[in-house]
Short mmCIF file of C-alpha atoms in Angstrom, two decimals:
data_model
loop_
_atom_site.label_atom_id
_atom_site.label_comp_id
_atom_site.label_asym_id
_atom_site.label_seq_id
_atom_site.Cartn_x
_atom_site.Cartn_y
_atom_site.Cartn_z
CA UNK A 1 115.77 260.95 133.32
CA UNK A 2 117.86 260.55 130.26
CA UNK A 3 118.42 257.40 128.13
CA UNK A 4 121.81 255.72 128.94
CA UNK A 5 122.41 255.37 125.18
CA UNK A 6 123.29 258.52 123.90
CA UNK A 7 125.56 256.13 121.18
CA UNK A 8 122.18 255.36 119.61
CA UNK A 9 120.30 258.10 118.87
CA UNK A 10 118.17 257.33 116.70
CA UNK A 11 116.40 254.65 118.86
CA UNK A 12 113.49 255.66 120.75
CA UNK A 13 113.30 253.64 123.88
CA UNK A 14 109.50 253.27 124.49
CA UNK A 15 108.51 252.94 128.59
CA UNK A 16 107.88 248.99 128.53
CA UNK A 17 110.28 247.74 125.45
CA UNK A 18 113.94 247.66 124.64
CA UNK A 19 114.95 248.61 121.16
CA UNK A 20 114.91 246.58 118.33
CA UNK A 21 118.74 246.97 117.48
CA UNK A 22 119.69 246.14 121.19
CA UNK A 23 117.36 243.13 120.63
CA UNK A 24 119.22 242.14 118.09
CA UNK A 25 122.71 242.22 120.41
CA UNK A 26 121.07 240.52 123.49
CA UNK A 27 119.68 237.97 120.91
CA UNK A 28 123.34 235.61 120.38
CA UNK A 29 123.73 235.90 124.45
CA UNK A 30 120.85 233.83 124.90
CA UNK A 31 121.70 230.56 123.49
CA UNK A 32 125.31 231.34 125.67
CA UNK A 33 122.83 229.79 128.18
CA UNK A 34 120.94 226.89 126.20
CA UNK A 35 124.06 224.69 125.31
CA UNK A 36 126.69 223.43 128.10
CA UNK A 37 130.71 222.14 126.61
CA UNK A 38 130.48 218.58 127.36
CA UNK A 39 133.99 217.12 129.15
CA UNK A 40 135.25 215.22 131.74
CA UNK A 41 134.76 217.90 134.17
CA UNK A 42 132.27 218.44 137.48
CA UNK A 43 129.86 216.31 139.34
CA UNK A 44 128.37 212.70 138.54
CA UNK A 45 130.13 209.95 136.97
CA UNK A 46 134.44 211.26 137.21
CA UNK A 47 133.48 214.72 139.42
CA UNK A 48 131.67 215.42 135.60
CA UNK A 49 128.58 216.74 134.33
CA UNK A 50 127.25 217.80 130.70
CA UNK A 51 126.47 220.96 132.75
CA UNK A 52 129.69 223.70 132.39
CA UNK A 53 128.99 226.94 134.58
CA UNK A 54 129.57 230.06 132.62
CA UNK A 55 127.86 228.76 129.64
CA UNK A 56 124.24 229.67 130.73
CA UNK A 57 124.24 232.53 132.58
CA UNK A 58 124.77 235.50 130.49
CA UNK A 59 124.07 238.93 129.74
CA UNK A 60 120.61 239.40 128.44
CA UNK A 61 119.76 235.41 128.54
CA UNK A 62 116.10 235.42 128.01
CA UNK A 63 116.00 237.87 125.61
CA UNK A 64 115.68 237.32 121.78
CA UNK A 65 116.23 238.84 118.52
CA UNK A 66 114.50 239.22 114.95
CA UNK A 67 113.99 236.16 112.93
CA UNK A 68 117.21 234.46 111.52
CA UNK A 69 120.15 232.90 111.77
CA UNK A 70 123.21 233.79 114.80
CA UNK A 71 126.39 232.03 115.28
CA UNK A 72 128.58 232.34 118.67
CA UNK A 73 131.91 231.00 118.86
CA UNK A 74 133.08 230.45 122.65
CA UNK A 75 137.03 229.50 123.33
CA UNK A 76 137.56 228.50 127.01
CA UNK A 77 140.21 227.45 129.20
CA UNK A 78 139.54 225.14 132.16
CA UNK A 79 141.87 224.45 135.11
CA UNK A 80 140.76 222.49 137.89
CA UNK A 81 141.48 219.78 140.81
CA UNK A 82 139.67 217.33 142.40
CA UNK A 83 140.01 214.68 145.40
CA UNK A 84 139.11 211.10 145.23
CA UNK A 85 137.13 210.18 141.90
CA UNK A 86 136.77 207.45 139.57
CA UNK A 87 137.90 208.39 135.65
CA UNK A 88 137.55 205.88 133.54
CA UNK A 89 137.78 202.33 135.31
CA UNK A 90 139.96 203.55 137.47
CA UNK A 91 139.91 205.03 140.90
CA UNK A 92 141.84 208.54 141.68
CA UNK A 93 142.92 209.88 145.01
CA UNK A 94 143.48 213.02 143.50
CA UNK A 95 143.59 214.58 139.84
CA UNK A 96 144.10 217.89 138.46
CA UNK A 97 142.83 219.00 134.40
CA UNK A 98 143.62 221.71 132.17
CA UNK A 99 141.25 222.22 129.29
CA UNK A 100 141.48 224.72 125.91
CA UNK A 101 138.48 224.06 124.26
CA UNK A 102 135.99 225.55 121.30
CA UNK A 103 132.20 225.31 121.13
CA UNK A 104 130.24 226.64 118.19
CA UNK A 105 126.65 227.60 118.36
CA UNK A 106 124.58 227.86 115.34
CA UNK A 107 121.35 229.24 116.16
CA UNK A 108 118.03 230.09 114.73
CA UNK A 109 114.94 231.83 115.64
CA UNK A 110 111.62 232.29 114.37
CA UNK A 111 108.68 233.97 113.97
CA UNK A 112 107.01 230.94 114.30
CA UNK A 113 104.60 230.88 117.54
CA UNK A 114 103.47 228.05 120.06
CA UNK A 115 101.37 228.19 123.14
CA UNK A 116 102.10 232.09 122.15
CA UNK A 117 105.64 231.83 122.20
CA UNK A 118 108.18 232.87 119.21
CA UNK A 119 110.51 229.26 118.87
CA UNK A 120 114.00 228.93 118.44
CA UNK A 121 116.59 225.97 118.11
CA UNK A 122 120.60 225.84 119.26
CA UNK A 123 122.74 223.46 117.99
CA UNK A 124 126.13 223.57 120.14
CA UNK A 125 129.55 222.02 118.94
CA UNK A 126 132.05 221.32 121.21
CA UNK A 127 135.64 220.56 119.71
CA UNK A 128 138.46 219.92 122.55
CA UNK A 129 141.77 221.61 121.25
CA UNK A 130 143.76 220.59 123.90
CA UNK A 131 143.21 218.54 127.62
CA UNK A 132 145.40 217.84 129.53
CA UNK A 133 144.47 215.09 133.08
CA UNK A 134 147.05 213.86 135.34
CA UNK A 135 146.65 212.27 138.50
CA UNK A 136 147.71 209.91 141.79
CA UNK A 137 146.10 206.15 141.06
CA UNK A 138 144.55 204.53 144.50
CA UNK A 139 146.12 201.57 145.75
CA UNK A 140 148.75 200.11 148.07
CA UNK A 141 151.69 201.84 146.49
CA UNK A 142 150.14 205.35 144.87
CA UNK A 143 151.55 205.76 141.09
CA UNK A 144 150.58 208.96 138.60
CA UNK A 145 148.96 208.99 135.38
CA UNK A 146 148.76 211.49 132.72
CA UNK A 147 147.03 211.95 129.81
CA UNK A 148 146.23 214.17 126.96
CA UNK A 149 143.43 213.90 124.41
CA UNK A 150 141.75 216.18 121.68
CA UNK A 151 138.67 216.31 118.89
CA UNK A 152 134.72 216.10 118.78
CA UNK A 153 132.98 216.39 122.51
CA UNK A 154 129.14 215.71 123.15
CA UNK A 155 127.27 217.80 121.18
CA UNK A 156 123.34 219.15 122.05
CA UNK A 157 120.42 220.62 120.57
CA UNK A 158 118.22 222.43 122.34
CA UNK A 159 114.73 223.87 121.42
CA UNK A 160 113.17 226.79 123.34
CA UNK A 161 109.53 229.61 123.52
CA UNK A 162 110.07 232.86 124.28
CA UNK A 163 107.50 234.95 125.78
CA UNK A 164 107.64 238.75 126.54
CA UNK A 165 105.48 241.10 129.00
CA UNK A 166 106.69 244.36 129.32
CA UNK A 167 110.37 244.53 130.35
CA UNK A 168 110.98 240.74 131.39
CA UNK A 169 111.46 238.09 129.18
CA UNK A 170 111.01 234.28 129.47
CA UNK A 171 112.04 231.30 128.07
CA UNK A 172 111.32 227.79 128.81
CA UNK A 173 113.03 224.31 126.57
CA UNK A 174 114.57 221.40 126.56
CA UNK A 175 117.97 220.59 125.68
CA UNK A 176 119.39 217.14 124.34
CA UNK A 177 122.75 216.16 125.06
CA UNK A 178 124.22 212.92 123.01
CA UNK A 179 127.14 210.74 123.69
CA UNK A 180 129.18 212.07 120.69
CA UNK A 181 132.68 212.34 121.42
CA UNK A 182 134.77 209.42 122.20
CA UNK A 183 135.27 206.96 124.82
CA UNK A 184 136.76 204.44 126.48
CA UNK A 185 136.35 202.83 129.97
CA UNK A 186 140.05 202.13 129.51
CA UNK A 187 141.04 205.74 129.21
CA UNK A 188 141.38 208.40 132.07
CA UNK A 189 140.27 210.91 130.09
CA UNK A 190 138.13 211.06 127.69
CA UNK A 191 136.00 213.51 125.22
CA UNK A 192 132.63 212.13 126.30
CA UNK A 193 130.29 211.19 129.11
CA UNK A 194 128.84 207.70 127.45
CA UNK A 195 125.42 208.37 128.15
CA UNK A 196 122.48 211.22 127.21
CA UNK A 197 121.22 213.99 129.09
CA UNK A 198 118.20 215.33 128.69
CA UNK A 199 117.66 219.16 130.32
CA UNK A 200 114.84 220.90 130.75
CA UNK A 201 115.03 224.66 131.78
CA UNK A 202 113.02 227.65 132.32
CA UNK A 203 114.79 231.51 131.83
CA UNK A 204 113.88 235.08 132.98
CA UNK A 205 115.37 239.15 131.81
CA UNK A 206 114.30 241.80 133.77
CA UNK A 207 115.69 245.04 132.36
CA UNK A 208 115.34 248.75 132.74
CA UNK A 209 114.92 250.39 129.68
CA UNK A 210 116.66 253.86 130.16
CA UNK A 211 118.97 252.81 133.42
CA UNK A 212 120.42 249.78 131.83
CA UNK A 213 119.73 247.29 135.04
CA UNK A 214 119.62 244.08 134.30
CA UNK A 215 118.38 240.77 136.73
CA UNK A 216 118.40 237.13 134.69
CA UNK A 217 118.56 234.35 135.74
CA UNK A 218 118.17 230.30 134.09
CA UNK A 219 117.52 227.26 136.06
CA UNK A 220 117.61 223.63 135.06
CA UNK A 221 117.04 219.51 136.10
CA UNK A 222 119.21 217.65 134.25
CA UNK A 223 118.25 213.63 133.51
CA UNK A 224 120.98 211.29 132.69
CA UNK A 225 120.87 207.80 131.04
CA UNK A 226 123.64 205.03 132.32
CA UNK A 227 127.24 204.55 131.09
CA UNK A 228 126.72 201.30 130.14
CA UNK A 229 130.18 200.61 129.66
CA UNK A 230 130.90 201.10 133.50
CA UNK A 231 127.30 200.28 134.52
CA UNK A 232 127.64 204.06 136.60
CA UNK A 233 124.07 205.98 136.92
CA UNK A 234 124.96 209.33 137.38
CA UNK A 235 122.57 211.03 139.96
CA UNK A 236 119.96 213.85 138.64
CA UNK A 237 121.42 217.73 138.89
CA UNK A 238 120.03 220.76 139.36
CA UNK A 239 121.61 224.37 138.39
CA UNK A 240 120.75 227.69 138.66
CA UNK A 241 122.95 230.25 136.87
CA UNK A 242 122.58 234.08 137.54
CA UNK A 243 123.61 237.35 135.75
CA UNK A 244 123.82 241.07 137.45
CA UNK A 245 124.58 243.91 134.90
CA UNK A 246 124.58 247.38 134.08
CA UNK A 247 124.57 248.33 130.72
CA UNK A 248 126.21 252.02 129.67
CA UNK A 249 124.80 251.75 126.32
CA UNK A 250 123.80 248.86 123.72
CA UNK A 251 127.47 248.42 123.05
CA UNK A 252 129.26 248.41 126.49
CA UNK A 253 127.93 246.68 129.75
CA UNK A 254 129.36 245.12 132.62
CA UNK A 255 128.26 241.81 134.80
CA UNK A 256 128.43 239.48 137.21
CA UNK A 257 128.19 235.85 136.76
CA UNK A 258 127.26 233.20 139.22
CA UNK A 259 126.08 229.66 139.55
CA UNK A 260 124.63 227.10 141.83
CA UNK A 261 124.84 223.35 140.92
CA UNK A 262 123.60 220.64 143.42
CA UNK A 263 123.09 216.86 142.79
CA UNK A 264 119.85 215.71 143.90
CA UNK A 265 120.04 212.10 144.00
CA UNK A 266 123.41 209.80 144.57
CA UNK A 267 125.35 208.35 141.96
CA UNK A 268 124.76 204.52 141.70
CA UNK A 269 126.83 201.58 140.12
CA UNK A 270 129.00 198.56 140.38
CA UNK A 271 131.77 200.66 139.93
CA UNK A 272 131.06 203.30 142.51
CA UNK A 273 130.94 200.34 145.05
CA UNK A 274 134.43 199.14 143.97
CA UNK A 275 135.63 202.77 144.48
CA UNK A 276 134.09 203.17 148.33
CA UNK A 277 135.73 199.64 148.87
CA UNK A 278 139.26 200.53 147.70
CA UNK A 279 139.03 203.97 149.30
CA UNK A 280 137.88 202.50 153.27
CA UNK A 281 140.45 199.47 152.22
CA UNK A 282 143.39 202.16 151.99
CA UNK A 283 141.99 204.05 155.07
CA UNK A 284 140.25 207.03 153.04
CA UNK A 285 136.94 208.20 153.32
CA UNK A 286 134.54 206.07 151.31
CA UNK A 287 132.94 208.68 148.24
CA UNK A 288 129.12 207.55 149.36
CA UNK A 289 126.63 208.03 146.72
CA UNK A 290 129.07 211.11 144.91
CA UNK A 291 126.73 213.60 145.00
CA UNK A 292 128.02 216.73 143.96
CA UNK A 293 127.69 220.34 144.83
CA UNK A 294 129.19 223.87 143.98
CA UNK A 295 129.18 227.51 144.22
CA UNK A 296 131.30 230.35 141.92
CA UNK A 297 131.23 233.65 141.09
CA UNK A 298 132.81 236.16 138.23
CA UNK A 299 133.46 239.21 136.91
CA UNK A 300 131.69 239.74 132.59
CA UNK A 301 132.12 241.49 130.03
CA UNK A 302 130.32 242.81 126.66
CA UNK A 303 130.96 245.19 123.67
CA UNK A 304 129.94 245.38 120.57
CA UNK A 305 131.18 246.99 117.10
CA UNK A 306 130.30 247.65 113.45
CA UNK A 307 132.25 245.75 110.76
CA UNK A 308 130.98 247.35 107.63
CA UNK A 309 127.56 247.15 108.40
CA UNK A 310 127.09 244.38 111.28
CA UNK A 311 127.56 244.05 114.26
CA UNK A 312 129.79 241.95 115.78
CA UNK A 313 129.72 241.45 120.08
CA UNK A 314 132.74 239.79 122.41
CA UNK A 315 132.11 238.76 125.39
CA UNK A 316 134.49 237.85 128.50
CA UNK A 317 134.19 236.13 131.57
CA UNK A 318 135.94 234.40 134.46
CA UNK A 319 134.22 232.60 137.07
CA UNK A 320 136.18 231.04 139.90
CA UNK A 321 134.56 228.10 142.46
CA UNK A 322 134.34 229.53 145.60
CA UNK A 323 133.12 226.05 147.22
CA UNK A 324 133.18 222.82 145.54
CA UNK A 325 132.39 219.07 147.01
CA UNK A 326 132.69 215.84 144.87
CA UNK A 327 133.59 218.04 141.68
CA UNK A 328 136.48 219.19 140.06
CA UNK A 329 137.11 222.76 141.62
CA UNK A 330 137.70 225.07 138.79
CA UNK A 331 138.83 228.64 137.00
CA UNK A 332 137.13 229.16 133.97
CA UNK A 333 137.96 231.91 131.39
CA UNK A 334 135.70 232.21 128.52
CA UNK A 335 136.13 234.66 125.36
CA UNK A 336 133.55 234.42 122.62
CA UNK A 337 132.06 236.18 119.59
CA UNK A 338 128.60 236.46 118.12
CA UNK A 339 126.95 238.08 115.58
CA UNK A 340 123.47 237.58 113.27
CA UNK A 341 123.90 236.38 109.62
#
């Protein structure tokens, strides 16, 4: 059967390894899935999470380049909606967000090894450009809030090994999330969660070397410390994000991205109780321990061309929630850029 890229001819795709210049491509989409955007947004504490689906799952996720330096630059828009919740201080019966935001990943790999894996680090960078919350306050006589914030988000760093056998690809680290961006109990929205996360993940690529199928998939528990300005414990969550593609050639592929989040353990707190009390006190349901869950699915896209002599990939996405429970229920649209220094 014939190689499927005829636009690189000069590449010689061997029976159990992918080329070096498509490893080089494949290498920025991997830390797409080591660093989640940080915001008031999805389950735990608010319906929110340091998790963001359509961060991690990716084309080519476990797969790395040469040794060296990569930057990808994601800008995505949020817009979601959510029932009862607390933001803030404050209990919700409803709220809806809309979210323009830009992360920056600076990333580096080596050819460093441990336990026989090559390492490589990910620092993400989350700046919020523009958010907008508004939303129906619980009490006797409902009244709406709105407000709009902007600037520095939680940033992470993440650390990870890659190993390779023939054509799959793993990856297993750890990713760090800290309580950069700002906050305020007082506020309804706000550009951080309060309290650390701490992530570790595993990461698999399957692909066909001359048909261009590709199976990878990341999966993650994420640990979270307590807001100790709302005394709110935000239960443990687990995610597993998936990507289905078929690549034409090393510049052009299609995907499909998916996701699975579920909160293992309930969300505990002073707070929380106050909520559940207000909530049966009005005649709603109480929230219970707030643990989360959600399903969503989405349509990718990748291709890649030569400035001069690099090469420079975009990548687009949309994943929609097709079932969401304690969690803001969202669209997501995602275009980013990444290329090697």
């Amino acid at each position: 059967m014939k190689s499927i890229f005829p636009l690189c001819t000069r590449v010689r795709l061997l029976r159990h390894t992918m080329s070096v210049s498509i490893m080089k491509l494949c290498a920025v989409f991997l830390f797409a899935a080591l660093s989640a955007v940080p915001l008031t947004s999805w389950a735990g504490e608010g319906g929110g999470s340091h998790y963001t689906p359509g961060t991690r799952g990716d084309f080519a996720m476990a797969m790395i380049g040469p040794k060296g330096w990569y930057l990808r630059n994601e800008l995505i828009y949020l817009d979601g909606k959510i029932g009862p919740t607390t933001l803030g201080n404050t209990v919700f019966l409803e709220a809806e967000q809309q979210v323009w935001l830009n992360t920056a990943k600076l990333s580096y790999l080596s050819d460093s090894r441990v336990l026989g894996g090559r390492f490589g680090a990910v620092l993400s960078i989350p700046l919020v450009i523009d958010a907008d919350l508004s939303g129906e306050v619980a009490k006797l006589f409902p009244s709406e809030r709105k407000a709009n914030r902007s600037g520095l988000a939680d940033m992470s760093v993440t650390g990870i090994l890659n190993w390779r056998e023939g054509n799959f690809n793993y990856n297993a680290g750890l990713s760090l999330y800290a309580p950069t961006g700002s906050y305020d109990a007082d506020r309804i929205l706000n550009l951080g969660r309060n309290y650390w996360t701490l992530n570790p993940f595993f990461a698999f690529t399957w692909m066909h070397p001359k048909r261009g199928y590709e199976v990878s998939l990341t999966t993650g528990y994420m640990v979270n410390s307590e807001n100790e300005d709302t005394d709110y414990q935000s239960g443990s969550e687990f995610h597993v994000d998936f990507h289905l593609a078929q690549h034409f050639s090393s510049k052009f592929a299609i995907g499909v991205d998916g996701y699975y989040y579920k909160q293992l353990t309930d969300d505990e707190g002073l707070l929380l109780d106050q909520a559940n009390a207000l909530l049966v006190s009005l005649g709603k349901d109480s929230l219970g321990g707030f643990k989360g869950e959600a399903f969503g699915l989405g349509p990718a896209v990748k291709y890649t061309f030569t400035v001069g002599e690099k090469d420079i990939t975009v990548i687009a996405k949309w994943l929609h929630d097709l079932d969401a429970m304690n969690r803001f229920e969202t669209d997501i649209a995602m275009c980013a850029i990444a290329f090697k220094f």
